[in-house]
Coordinates of C-alpha atoms in Angstrom, one line a residue:
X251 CA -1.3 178.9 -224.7
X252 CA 2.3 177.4 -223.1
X253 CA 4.3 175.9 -225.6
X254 CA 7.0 175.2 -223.8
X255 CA 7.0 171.7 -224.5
X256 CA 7.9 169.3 -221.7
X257 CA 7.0 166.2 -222.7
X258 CA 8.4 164.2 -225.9
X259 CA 6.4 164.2 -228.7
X260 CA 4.3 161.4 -229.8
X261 CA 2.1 159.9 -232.7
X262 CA -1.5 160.1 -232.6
X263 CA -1.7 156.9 -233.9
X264 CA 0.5 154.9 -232.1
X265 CA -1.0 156.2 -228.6
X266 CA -4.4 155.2 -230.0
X267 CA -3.4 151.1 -231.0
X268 CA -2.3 148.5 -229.1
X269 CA 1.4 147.2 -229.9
X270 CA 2.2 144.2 -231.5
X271 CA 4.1 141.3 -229.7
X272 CA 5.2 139.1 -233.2
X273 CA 8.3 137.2 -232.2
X274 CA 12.1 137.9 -232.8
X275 CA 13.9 135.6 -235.5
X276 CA 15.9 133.1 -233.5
X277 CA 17.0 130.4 -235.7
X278 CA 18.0 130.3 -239.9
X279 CA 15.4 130.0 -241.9
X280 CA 15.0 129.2 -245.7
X281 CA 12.2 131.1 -247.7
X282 CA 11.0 131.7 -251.4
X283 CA 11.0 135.8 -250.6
X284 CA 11.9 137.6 -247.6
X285 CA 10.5 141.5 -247.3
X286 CA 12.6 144.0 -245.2
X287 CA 10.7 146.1 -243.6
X288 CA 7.0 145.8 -241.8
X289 CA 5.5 149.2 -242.7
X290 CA 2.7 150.1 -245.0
X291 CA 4.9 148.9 -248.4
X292 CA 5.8 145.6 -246.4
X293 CA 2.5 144.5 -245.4
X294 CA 0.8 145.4 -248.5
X295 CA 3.1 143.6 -250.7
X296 CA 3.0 140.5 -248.1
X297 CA -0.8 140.8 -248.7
X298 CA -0.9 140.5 -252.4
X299 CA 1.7 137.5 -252.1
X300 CA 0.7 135.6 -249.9
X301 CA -2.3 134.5 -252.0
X302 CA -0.1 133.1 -254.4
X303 CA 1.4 129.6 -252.5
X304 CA 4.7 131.6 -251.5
X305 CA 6.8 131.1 -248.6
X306 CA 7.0 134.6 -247.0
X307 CA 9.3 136.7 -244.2
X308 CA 9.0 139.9 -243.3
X309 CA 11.8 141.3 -240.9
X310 CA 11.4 144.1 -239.2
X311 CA 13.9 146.1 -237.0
X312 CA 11.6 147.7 -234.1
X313 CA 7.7 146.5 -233.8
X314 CA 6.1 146.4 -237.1
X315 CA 4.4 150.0 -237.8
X316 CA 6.3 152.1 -235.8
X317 CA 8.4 153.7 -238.2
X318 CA 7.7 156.2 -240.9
X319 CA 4.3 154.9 -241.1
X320 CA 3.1 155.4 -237.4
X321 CA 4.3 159.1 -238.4
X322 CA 2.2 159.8 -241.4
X323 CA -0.8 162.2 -242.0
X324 CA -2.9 159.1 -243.8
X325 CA -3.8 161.2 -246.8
X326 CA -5.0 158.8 -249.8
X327 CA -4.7 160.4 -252.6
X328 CA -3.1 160.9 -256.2
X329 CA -2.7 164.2 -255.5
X330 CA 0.8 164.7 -254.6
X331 CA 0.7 168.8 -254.6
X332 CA 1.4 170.1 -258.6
X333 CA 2.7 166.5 -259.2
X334 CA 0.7 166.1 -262.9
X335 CA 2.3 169.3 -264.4
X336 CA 5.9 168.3 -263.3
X337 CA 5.8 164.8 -264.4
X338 CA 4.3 166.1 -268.2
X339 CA 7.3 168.7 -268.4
X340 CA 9.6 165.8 -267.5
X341 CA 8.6 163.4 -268.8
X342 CA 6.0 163.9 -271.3
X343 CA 2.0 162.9 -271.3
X344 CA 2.0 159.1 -271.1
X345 CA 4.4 159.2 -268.3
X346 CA 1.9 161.4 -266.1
X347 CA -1.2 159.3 -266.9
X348 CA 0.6 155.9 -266.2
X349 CA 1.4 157.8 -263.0
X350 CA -2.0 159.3 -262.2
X351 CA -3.7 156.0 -263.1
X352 CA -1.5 153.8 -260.6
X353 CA -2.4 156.1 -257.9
X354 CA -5.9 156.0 -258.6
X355 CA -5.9 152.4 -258.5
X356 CA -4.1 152.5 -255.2
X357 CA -7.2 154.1 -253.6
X358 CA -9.5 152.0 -254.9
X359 CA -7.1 148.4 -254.2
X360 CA -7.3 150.1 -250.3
X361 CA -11.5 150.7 -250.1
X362 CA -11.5 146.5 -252.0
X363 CA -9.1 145.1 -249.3
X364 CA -10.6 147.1 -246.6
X365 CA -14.5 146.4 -247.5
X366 CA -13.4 142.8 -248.1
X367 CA -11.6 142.1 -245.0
X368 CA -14.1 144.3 -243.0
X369 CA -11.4 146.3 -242.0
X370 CA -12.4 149.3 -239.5
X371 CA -9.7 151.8 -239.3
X372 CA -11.5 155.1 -240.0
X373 CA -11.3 155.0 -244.0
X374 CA -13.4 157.9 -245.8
X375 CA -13.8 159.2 -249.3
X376 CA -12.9 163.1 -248.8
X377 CA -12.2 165.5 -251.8
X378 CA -8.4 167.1 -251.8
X379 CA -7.1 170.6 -252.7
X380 CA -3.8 172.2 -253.3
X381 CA -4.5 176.3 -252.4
X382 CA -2.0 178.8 -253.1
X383 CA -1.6 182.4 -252.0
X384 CA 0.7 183.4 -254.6
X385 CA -0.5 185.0 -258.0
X386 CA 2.9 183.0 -259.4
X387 CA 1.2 179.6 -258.9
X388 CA -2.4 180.4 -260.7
X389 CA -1.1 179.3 -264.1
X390 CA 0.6 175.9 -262.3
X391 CA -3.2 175.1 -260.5
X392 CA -5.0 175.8 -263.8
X393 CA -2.6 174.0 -266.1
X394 CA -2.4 171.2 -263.1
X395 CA -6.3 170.8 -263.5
X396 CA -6.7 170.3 -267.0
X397 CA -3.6 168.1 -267.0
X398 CA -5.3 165.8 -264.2
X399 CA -8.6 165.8 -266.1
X400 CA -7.2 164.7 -269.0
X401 CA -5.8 161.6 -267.6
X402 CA -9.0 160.8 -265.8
X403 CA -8.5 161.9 -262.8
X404 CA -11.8 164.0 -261.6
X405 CA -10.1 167.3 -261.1
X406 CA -11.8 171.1 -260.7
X407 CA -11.1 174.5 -260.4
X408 CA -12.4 176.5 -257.0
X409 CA -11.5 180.1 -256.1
X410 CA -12.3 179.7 -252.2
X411 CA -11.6 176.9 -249.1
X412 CA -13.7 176.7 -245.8
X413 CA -11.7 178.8 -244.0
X414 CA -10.6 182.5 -243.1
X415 CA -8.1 183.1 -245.4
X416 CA -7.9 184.7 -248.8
X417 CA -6.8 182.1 -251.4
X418 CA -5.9 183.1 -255.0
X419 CA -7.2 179.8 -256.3
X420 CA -7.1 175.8 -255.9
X421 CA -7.9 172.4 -257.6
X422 CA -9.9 169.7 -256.0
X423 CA -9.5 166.2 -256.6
X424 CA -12.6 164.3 -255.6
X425 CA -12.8 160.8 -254.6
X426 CA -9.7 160.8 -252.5
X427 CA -9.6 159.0 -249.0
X428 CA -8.0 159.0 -245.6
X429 CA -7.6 156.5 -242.6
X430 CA -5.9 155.3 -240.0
X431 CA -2.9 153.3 -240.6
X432 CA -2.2 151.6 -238.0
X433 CA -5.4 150.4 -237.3
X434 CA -5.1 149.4 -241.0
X435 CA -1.7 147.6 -240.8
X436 CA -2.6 145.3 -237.4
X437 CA -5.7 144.1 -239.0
X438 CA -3.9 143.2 -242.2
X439 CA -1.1 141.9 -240.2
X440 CA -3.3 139.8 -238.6
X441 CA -5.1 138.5 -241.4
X442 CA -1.6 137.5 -243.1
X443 CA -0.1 136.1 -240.7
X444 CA -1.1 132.1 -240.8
X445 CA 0.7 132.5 -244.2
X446 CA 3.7 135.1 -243.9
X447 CA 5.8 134.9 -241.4
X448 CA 6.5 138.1 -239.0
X449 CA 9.2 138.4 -237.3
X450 CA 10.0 142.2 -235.2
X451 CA 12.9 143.5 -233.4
X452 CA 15.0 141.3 -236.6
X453 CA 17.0 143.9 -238.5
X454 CA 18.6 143.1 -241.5
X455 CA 22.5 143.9 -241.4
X456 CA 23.5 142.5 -244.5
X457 CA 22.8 141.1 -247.8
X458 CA 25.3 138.1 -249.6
X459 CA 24.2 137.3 -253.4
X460 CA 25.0 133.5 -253.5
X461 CA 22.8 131.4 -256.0
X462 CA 20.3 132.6 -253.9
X463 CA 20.5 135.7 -251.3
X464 CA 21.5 135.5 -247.6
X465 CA 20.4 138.0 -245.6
X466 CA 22.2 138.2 -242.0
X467 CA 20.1 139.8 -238.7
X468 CA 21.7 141.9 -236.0
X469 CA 21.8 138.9 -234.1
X470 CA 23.8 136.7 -236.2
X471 CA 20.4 134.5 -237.8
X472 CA 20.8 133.7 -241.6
X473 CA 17.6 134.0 -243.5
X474 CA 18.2 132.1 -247.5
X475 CA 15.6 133.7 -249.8
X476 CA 14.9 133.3 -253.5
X477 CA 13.9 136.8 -253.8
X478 CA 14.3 139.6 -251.6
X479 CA 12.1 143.1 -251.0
X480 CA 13.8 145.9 -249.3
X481 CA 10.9 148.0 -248.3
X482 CA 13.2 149.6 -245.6
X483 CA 12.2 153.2 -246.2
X484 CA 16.0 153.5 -246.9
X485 CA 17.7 151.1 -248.5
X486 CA 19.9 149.8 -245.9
X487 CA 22.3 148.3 -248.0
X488 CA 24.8 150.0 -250.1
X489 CA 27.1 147.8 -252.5
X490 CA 24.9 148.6 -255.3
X491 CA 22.2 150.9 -256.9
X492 CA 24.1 153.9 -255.4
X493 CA 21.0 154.9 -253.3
X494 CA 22.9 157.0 -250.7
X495 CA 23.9 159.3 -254.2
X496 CA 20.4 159.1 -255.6
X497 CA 17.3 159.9 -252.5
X498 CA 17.6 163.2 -249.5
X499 CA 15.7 163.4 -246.5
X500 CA 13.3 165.8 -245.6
X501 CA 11.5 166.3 -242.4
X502 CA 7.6 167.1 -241.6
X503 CA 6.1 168.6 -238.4
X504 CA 2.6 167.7 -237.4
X505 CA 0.5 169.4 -234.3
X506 CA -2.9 167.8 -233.4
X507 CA -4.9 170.1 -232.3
X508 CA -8.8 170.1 -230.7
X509 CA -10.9 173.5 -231.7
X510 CA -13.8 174.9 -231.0
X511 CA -14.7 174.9 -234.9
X512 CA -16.3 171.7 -236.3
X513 CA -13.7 171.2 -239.3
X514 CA -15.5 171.6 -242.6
X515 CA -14.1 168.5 -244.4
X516 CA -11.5 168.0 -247.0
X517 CA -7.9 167.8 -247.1
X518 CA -5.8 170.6 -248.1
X519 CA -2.3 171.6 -248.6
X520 CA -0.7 175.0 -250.3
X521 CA 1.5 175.2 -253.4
X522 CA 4.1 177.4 -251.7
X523 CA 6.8 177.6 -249.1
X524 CA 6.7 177.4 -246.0
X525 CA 3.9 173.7 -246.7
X526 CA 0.8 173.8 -244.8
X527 CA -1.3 171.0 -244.8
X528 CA -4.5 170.1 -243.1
X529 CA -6.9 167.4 -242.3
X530 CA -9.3 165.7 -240.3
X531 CA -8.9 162.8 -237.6
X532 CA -12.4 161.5 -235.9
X533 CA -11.3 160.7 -232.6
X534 CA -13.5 159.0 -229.3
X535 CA -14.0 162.6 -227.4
X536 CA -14.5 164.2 -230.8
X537 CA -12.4 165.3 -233.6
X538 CA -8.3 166.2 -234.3
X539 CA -7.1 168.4 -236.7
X540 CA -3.9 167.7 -238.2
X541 CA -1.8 171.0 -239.1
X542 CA 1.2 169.8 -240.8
X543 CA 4.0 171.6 -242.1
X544 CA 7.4 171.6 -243.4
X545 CA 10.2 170.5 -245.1
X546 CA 13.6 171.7 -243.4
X547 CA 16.3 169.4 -244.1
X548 CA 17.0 166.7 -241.2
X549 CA 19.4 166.9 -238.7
X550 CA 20.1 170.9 -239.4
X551 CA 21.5 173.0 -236.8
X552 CA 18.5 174.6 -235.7
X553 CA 16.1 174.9 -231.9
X554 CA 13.4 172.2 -234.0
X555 CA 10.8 173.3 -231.6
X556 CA 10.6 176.4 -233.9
X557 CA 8.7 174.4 -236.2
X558 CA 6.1 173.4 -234.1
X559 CA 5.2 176.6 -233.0
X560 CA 5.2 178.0 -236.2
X561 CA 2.3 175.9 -237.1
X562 CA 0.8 176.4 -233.8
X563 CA 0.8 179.8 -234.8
X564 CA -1.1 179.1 -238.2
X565 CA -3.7 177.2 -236.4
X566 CA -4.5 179.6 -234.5
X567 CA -5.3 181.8 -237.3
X568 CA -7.6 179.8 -238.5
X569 CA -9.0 178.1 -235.6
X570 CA -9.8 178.9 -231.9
X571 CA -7.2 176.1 -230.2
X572 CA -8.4 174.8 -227.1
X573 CA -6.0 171.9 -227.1
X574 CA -3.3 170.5 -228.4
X575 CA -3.1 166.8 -227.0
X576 CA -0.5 165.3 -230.1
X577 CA 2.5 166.9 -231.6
X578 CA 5.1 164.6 -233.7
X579 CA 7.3 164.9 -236.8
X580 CA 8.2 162.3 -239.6
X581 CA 11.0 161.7 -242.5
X582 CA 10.7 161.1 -245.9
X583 CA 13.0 160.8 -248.8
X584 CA 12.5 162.4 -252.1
X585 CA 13.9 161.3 -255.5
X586 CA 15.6 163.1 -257.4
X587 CA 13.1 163.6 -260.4
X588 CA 10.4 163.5 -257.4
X589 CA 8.8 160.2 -258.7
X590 CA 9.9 156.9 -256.6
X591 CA 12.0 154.2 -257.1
X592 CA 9.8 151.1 -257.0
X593 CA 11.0 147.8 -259.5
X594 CA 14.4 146.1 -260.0
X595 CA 16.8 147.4 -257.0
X596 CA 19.4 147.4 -260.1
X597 CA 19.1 146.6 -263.5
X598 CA 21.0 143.4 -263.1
X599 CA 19.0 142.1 -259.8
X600 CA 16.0 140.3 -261.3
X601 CA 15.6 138.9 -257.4
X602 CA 16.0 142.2 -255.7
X603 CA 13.6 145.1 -255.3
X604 CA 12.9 148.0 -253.8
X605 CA 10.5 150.3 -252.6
X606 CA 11.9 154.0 -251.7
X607 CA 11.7 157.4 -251.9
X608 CA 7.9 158.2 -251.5
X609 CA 8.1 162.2 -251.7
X610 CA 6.2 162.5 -248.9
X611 CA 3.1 160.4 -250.4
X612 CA 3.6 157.3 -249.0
X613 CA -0.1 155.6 -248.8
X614 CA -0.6 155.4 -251.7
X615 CA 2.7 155.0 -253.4
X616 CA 3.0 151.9 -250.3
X617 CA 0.0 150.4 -252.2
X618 CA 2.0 151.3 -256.2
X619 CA 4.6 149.3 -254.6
X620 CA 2.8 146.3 -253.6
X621 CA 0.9 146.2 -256.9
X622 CA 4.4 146.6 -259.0
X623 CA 6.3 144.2 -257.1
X624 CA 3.6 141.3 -256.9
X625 CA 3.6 142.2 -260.7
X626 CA 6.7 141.6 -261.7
X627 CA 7.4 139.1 -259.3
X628 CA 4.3 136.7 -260.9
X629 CA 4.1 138.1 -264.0
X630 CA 7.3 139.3 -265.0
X631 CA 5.7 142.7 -266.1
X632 CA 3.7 145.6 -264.5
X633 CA 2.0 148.1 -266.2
X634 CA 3.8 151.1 -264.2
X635 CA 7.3 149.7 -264.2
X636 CA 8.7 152.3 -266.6
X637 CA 7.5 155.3 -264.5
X638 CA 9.1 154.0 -261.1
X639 CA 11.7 151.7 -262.5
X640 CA 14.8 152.6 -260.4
X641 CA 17.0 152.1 -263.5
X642 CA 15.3 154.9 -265.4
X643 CA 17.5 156.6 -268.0
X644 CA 16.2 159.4 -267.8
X645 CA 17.9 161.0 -264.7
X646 CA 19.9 163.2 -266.8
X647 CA 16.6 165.7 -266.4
X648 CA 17.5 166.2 -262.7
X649 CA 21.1 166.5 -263.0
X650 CA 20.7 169.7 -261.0
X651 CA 18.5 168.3 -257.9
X652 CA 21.7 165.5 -258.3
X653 CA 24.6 167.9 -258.0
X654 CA 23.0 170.2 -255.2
X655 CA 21.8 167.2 -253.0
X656 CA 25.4 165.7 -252.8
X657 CA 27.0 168.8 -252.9
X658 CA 24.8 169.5 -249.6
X659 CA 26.1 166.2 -248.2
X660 CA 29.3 166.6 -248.7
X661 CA 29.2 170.2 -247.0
X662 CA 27.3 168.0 -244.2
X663 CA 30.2 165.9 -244.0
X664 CA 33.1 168.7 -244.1
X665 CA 31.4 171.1 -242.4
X666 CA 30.5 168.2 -239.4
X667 CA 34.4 167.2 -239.1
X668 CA 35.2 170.9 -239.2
X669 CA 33.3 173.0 -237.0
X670 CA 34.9 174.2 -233.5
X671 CA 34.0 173.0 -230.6
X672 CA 33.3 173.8 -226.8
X673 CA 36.1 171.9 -224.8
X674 CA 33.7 172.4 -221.5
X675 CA 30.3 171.1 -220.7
X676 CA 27.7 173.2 -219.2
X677 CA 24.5 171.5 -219.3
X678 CA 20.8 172.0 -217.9
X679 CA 18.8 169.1 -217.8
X680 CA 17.1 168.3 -221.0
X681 CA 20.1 170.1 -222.6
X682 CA 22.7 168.6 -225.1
X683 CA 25.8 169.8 -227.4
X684 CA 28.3 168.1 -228.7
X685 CA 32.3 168.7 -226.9
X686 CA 35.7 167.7 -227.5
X687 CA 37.6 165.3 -225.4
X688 CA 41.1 164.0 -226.2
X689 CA 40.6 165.5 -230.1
X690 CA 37.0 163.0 -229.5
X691 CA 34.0 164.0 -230.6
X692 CA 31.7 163.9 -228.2
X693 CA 27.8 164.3 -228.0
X694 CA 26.5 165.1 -224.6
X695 CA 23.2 164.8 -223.5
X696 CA 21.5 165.4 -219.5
X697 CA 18.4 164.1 -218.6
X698 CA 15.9 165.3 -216.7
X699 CA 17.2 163.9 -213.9
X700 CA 20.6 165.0 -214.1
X701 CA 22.3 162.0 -215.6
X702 CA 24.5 162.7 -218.9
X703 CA 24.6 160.1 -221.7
X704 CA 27.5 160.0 -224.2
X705 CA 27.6 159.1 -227.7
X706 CA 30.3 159.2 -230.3
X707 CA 28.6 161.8 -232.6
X708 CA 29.5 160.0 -236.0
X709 CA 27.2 158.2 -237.7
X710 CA 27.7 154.7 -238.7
X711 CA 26.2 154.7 -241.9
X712 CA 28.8 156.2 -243.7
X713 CA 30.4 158.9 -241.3
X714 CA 28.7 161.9 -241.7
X715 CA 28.7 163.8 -238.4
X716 CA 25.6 164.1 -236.0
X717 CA 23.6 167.1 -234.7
X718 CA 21.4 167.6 -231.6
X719 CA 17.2 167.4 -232.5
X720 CA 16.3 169.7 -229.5
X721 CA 12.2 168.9 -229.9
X722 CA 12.7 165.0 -230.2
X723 CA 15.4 164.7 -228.2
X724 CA 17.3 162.4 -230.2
X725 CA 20.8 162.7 -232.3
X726 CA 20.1 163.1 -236.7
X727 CA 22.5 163.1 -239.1
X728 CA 22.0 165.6 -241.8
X729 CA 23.1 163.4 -244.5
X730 CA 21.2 160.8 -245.0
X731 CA 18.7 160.8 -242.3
X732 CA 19.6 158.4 -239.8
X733 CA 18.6 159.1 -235.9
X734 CA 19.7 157.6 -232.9
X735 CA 18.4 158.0 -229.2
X736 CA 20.6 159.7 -226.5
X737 CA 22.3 156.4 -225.8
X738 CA 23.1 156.0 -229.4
X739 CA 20.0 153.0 -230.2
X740 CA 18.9 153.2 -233.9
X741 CA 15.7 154.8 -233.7
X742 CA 15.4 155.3 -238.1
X743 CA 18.1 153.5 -240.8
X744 CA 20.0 153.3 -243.3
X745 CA 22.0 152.9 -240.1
X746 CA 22.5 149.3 -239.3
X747 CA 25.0 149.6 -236.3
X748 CA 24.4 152.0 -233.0
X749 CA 26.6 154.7 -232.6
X750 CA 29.9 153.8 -230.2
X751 CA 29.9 155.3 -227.1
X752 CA 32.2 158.2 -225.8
X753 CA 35.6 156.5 -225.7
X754 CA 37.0 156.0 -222.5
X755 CA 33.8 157.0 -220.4
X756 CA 35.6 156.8 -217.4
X757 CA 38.3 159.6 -218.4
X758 CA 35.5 161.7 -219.5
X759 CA 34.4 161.9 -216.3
X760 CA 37.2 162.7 -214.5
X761 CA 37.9 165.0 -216.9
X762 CA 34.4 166.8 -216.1
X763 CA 34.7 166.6 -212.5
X764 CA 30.7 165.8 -212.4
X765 CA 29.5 163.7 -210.0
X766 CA 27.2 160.3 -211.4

């Protein structure tokens, strides 16, 4: 099969949902809580509020649900790979059931709001297994299944998966569920939206603490809030909680794939490196399979495209491909103790909060968020808030994941300013590197039509330098995971501001001799 990919790669679930057409933000408003972000954690928490006589906002920078979540693989579930065992060595037993028990009562707060609401976006109950290959993870999946049964969680032992390849061994969690998100999202936007205000292609620049909080758009609006959620994915704004310091990106590659093999159920994904995960996506024509796999660090040096046929290659050892209509990838941030921050944005912030760093298990960790936040919002309390409460003291147990993380973006940063460069551009179309101009740096880019598009290549987050994503065709910065399109457009945050063009675009091409 050719897998010389020509086209860009796009989302199953966007290309099977309509887009939305909520209005931009066009004059200052004043609010009781404003919500940043209109994603999975953003919608949910409007929907728990807005049942409580609230005036409610949600700002969202591009159309809401077309970020991280349009990007996901939909898996409900509590199991978040060998999550139980980790947390109990951390952390100790209390800590793993409180965190095992919110995510249980994510799944079922999704099947109430979705039977209630008559919902239809695809959700079904399926039973999910981590697999490993590797004698050294037995002990981890045993000890992992008697962990997760001992906090309730209904957890078993098998020695075999529904398809051609030899496993060691693997727990099952029954009673887990998957869906469509989007589909999800638009109906609950819709349902919300007599009582929460939506307002899209609105991004938040800036917060000013006043007696209340003012939160300034990209285009200048002013939005007074008692309370404000940033449910940004990032947190977008840095003068406190040291967030930059404290979550790293990570990126995941997904192939949807048609076979001639009816998949057997189930989702699964493997305790080892490289990740494989798998699952199921009933589709009009039939069914997709979603082969998943990952996590390189974003915005490394590398031909990306590797990754997709790497799992194109797995697939086909399990399945007879006779398609592959759907290819995309997706970010997500990880803590550095691997549990999220969801709570207090600082301890001092009783008005703030946040929702971040989902390690990769964002549905239902979305729904932990909403839960928390309406929580302590109404009540002033929430049963979970020690486990995710951004504030935690006890980050002195990942001292190591905090040294090596900034350690790595610091190298980012010197090794970005430092590297040599080609003073020439040679470039086929679809082709890209970055040049030096006049001691600029300079990130060149030709379409498929022969035009070039230049871009400073330094990020404007906080100045970490950019590097060329050949498979999505867009310019990531290895830091902290912002990406920009070939004209420099903010495609994900923390970045707030596009990146400048190439100084002096008119020298440039002199310089080059090319003829636009």
């Amino acid at each position: 099969m050719d897998n010389n990919f020509k086209d860009l790669p796009k989302s199953y679930w966007l290309d099977s949902t309509p887009d939305t057409n909520y209005p931009s933000l066009e004059e200052d408003i004043n609010v009781d809580i404003v919500i940043i972000g209109g994603g999975l954690a953003g919608l949910n928490i409007a929907y728990l509020l807005q049942k409580e006589g609230l005036k409610i906002t949600i700002l969202e920078a591009d159309r809401i649900c077309k970020g991280t979540t349009a990007y996901t693989t939909a898996k409900i579930t509590s199991q978040h790979g060998l999550i139980y065992g980790k947390i109990q060595g951390k952390f100790g037993d209390e800590i793993a059931s409180l965190y095992g028990k919110a995510n249980e009562t994510a799944i079922k707060m999704y099947e109430d709001i979705i039977n209630k609401n008559q919902i239809d976006c695809d959700f079904i109950y399926e039973s999910a297994f981590v697999f490993t290959q590797d004698d050294k993870y037995m002990e981890k999946i045993e000890d992992e299944v008697e962990i997760a049964s001992n906090i309730g969680i209904d957890a078993f032992y098998v020695d075999e998966i529904p398809f051609p390849m030899d496993i060691k061994g693997a727990i099952g969690f029954n009673n887990q569920a998957q869906f469509h998100p989007r589909k999800y999202i638009l109906a609950l936007a819709n349902i919300i939206q007599d009582k929460v205000q939506i307002y899209e292609n609105t991004r938040a620049v800036d917060i000013e603490e006043d007696n209340e909080y003012i939160i300034t758009t990209e285009q200048g609006k002013k939005v007074k809030a008692k309370k404000v959620i940033i449910a940004s994915h990032y947190p977008f704004y840095n003068k406190k909680g040291m967030y930059f310091a404290k979550i790293f990106p990570k990126k995941s590659y997904i192939v949807g794939i048609e076979a001639e093999e009816k998949y057997p159920g189930g989702m699964y994904i493997n305790a080892e490196k490289p990740t494989r995960s798998l699952r199921h996506q009933n589709i009009p024509n039939g069914e997709l399979i979603l082969v998943v796999g990952g996590y390189p660090d974003v915005g490394k040096k590398e031909d990306t495209n590797k990754n997709y046929d790497a799992l194109i290659e797995f697939a086909n050892n399990i399945f007879t491909v006779k398609d592959i209509p759907y290819r995309w990838s997706t970010q997500d941030y990880i803590t550095l103790d691997e549990i999220p921050y969801i709570g207090y944005f600082t301890s001092d912030t009783p008005n703030m909060y946040i929702a971040t760093g989902f390690q990769k298990w964002g549905m239902t960790n979305s729904m932990v968020s909403a839960m928390l936040i309406k929580d302590l919002i109404i009540d002033g309390k929430s049963p979970w808030q020690e486990v995710y409460n951004p504030s935690r003291k006890n980050i002195i147990a990942s001292a190591k994941n905090f040294i090596v993380e900034n350690l790595n973006v610091a190298n980012q940063l010197l090794d970005g300013k430092l590297s040599p460069l080609p003073e020439d551009i040679s470039l086929k179309p679809g082709e890209a590197k970055i040049i030096k101009i006049h001691k600029e740096r300079i990130g060149a880019y030709r379409d498929e039509e022969g035009v070039l598009h230049f871009v400073n290549t330094t990020c404007t987050h906080m100045g970490c330098e950019l590097n060329w994503n050949s498979a999505e065709r867009t310019w990531d910065c290895p830091c902290h995971g912002s990406i920009f399109d070939i004209d420099g457009k903010i495609i994900q945050g923390p970045a707030v501001e596009p990146l400048k063009a190439g100084n002096n675009v008119n020298t440039i091409k002199k310089l080059l001799k090319e003829d636009f």
